[in-house]
XYZ file of C-alpha atoms in Angstrom:
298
model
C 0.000 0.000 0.000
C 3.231 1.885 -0.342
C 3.310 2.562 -4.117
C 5.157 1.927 -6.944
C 8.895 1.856 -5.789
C 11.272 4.082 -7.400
C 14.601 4.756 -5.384
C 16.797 2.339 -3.686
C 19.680 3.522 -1.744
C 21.962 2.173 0.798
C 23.261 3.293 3.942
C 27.026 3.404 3.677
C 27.209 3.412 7.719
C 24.635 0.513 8.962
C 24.084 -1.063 5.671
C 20.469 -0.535 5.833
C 18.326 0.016 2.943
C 16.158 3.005 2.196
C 13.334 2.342 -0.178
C 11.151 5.466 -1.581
C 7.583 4.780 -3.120
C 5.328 6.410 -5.101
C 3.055 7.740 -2.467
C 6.166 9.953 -0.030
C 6.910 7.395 2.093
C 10.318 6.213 2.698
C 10.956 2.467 4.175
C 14.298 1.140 5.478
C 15.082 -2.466 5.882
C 17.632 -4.899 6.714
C 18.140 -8.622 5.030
C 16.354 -10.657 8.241
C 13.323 -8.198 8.601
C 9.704 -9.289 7.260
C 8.639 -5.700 8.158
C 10.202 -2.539 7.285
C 12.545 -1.017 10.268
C 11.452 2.523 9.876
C 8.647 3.597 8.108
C 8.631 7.992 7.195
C 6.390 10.267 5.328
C 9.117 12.364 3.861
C 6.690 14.362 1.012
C 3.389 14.998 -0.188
C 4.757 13.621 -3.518
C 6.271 10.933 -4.214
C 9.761 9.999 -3.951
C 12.256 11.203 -6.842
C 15.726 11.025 -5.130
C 17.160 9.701 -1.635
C 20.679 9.900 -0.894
C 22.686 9.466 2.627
C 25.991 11.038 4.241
C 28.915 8.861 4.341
C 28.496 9.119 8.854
C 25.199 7.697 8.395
C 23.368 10.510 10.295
C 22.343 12.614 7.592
C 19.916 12.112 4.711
C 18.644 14.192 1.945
C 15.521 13.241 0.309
C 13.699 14.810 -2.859
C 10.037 14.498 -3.830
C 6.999 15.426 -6.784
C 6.061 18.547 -4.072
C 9.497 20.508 -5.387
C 10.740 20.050 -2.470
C 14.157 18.836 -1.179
C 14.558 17.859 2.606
C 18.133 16.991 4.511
C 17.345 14.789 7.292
C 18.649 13.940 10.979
C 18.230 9.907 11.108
C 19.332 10.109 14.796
C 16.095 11.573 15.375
C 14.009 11.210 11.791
C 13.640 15.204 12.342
C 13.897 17.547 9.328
C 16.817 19.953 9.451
C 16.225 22.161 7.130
C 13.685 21.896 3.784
C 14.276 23.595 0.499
C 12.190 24.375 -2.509
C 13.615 22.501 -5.935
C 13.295 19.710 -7.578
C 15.758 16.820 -8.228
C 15.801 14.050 -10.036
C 18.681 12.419 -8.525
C 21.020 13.222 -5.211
C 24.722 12.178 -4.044
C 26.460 13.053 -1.214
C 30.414 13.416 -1.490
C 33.004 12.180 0.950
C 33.233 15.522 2.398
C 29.811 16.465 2.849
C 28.948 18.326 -0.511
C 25.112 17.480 -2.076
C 24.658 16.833 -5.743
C 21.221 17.136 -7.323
C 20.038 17.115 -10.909
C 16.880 18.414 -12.115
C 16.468 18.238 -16.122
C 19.683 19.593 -17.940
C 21.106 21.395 -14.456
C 23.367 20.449 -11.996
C 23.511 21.854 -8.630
C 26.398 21.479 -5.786
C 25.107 22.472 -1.725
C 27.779 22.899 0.684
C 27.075 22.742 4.708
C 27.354 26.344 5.966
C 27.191 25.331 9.090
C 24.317 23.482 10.904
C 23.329 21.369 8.218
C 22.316 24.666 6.190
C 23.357 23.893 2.845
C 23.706 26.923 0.172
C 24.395 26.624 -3.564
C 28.279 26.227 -4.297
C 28.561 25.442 -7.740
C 25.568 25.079 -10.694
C 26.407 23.668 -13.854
C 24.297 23.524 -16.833
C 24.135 21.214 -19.840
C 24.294 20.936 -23.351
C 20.467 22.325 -24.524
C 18.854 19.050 -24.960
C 20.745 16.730 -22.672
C 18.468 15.030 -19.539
C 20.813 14.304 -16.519
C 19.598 11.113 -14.832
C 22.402 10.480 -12.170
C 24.913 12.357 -10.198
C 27.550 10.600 -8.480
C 31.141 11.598 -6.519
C 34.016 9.903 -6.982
C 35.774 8.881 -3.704
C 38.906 9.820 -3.115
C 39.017 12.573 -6.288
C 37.157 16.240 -6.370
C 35.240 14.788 -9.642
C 31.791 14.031 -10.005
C 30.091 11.885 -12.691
C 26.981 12.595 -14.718
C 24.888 10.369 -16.659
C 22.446 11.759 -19.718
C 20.637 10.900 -22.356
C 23.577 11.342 -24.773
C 26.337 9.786 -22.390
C 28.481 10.764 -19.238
C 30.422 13.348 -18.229
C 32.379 14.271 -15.433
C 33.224 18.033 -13.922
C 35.456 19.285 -11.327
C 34.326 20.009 -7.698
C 36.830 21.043 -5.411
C 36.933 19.587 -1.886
C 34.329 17.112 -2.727
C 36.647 13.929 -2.720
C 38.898 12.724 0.759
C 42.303 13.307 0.135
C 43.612 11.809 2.406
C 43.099 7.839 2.649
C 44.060 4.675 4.604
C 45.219 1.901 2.087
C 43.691 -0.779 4.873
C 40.151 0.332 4.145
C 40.229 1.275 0.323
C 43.404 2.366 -1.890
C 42.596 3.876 -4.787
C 46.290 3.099 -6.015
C 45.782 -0.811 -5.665
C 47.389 -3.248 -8.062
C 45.218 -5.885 -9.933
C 46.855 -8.686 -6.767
C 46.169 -6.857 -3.901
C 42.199 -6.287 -5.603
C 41.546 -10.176 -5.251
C 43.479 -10.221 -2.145
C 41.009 -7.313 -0.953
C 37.751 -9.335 -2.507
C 39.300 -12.764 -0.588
C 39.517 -10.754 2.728
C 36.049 -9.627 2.389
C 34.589 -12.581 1.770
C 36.004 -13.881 4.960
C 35.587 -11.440 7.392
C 31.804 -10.317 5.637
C 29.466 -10.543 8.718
C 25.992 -12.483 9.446
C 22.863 -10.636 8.056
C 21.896 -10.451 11.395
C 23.944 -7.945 12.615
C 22.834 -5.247 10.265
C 20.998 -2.733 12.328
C 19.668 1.044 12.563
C 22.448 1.525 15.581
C 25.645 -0.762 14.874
C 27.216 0.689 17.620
C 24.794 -1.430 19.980
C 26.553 -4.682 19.135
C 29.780 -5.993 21.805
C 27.819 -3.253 24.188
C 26.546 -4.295 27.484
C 22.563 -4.645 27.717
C 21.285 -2.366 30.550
C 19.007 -3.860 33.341
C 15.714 -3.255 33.544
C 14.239 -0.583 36.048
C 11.631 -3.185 37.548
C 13.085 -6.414 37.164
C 11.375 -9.321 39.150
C 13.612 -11.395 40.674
C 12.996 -15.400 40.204
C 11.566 -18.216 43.001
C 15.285 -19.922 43.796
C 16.573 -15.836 44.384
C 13.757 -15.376 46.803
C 14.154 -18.567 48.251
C 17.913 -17.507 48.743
C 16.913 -14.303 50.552
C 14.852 -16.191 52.771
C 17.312 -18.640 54.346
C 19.590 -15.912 54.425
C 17.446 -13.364 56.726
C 16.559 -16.492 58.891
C 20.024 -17.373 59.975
C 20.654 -13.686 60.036
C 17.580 -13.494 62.567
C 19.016 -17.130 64.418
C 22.678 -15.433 65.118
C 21.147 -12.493 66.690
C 22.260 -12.812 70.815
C 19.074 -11.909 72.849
C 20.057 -9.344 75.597
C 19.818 -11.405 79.571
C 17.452 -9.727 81.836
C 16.986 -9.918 85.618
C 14.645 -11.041 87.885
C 12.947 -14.243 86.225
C 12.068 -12.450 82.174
C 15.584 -14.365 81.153
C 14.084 -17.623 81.402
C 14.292 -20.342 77.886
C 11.004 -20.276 76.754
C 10.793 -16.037 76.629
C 14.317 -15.951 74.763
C 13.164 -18.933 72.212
C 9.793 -17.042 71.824
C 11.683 -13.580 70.876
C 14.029 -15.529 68.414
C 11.047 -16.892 66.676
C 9.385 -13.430 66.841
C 12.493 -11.739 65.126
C 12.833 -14.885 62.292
C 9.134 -14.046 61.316
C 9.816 -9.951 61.487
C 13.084 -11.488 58.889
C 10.274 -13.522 56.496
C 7.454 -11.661 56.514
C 8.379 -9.430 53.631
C 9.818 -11.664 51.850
C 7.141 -14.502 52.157
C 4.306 -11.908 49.872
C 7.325 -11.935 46.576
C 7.640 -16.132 46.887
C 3.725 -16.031 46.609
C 3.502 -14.072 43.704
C 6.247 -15.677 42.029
C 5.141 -18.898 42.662
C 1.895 -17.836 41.416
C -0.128 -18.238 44.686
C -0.853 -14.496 46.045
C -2.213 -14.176 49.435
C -4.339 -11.376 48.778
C -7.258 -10.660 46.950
C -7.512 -7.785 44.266
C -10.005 -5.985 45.363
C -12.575 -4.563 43.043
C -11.535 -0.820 41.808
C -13.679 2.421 41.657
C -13.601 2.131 38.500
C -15.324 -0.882 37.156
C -18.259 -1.619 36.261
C -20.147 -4.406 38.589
C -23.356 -5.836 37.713
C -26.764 -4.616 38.169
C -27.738 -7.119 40.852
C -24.633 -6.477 42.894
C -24.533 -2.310 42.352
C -26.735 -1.883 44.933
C -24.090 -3.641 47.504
C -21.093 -1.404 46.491
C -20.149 1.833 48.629
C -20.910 4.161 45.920
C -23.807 3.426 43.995
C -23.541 3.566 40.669
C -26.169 5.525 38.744
């Protein structure tokens, strides 16, 4: 009930999938899920473009309403929203947006803020339909598709100049390419650990606020708060109130004062409570048994 789908992008930081459909919506998945993972209503059109920052936080997303929306994922807020149309977005290495829209291409840079102004336009050949932007890593050049071919122009300070040759080297030798695919392959994780937050895997899971404890735990507190109450030395009195039975009678009196709160959470975990529930304000009794209840009900 989405609509037709249009736009697939992935997210270079989670590897997450954004989907954008016909009727503004925008749907992210992961291999294992049967539902989507986040489901937004980006535009009042529907989706033309979708494109995401190389950190993962950031997304821009374009629609059939002329308008063109960056995107905080850490909170699926809009930053900032901006009236023109684009056919097609890309977001370089170092945080410059590329959009087309017919035979004009348009470079944003961050001004600070996520406030993106024009930094560079560049029109076509009369004629010529751009269909896709993209940067190329590691180089200030970025690629354009058309209806008569490609062609590349010159961006400065779109491309990362400086790299590490353990995570991609744009200067690698045909050997160390199949040594890179080989190394992949065997280090390439489970489709299960492809999440919105990748951050939350090797993390320790916090407790929970109210967390009932179990029957053996219980049963552990119990034997330890009776030989707690056993050890405790009753004080010797004068005059005949020392005698055996008294002091036996105030050790059993202090082993029950030990129990009694704990005997109520062995109940309920054992699924016998003591108590009753008694009937609230609030419901509704029959009409044969209104008339019994404190507060009649009209």
């Amino acid at each position: 009930g989405l609509g037709r789908t249009d736009v697939m992008r992935v997210n270079p930081y989670n590897a997450v999938i954004g989907l954008g459909h016909a009727r503004g919506k925008l749907t992210m998945w992961k291999p294992t899920s049967v539902k989507p993972l986040v489901t937004m209503l980006c535009h009042k059109g529907s989706l033309t473009a979708v494109a995401f920052d190389r950190g993962g936080h950031l997304m821009a997303t374009a629609g059939g309403d002329q308008k063109i929306k960056i995107w905080d994922l850490r909170k699926f807020e809009v930053v900032h929203s901006y009236t023109a149309r684009a056919q097609s977005l890309d977001f370089s290495q170092k945080g410059l947006l590329a959009s087309s829209n017919g035979s004009l291409v348009e470079i944003y840079r961050d001004c600070g803020g996520q406030d993106y102004k024009i930094y560079m336009k560049h029109r076509m050949v009369k004629g010529y339909q751009v269909g896709k932007v993209l940067f190329r890593p590691y180089e200030d050049i970025c690629g354009i598709g058309h209806s008569m071919g490609f062609s590349s122009m010159l961006v400065p300070g779109s491309g990362e100049p400086n790299f590490d040759t353990f995570v991609d080297n744009p200067m690698e030798t045909e050997k160390q390419r199949r040594e890179k695919e080989v190394q992949a392959l065997l280090d390439k994780l489970q489709p299960e650990t492809i999440m919105l937050d990748p951050d939350v895997i090797a993390t320790v899971r916090q407790l929970k606020k109210k967390q009932k404890k179990t029957k053996k735990e219980i049963e552990g507190e119990i034997e330890g708060a009776v030989e707690a109450a056993k050890n405790i030395r009753v004080k010797k009195k004068t005059k005949g109130r020392s005698k055996p039975s008294r002091r036996a009678k105030k050790k059993e009196e202090e082993v029950l004062r030990a129990k009694r709160p704990l005997l109520d959470q062995h109940k309920e975990a054992s699924g016998h409570p003591d108590k009753k529930l008694r009937i609230g304000d609030d419901t509704e009794l029959p009409k044969a048994l209104q008339r019994f209840a404190k507060n009649r009900q009209s």
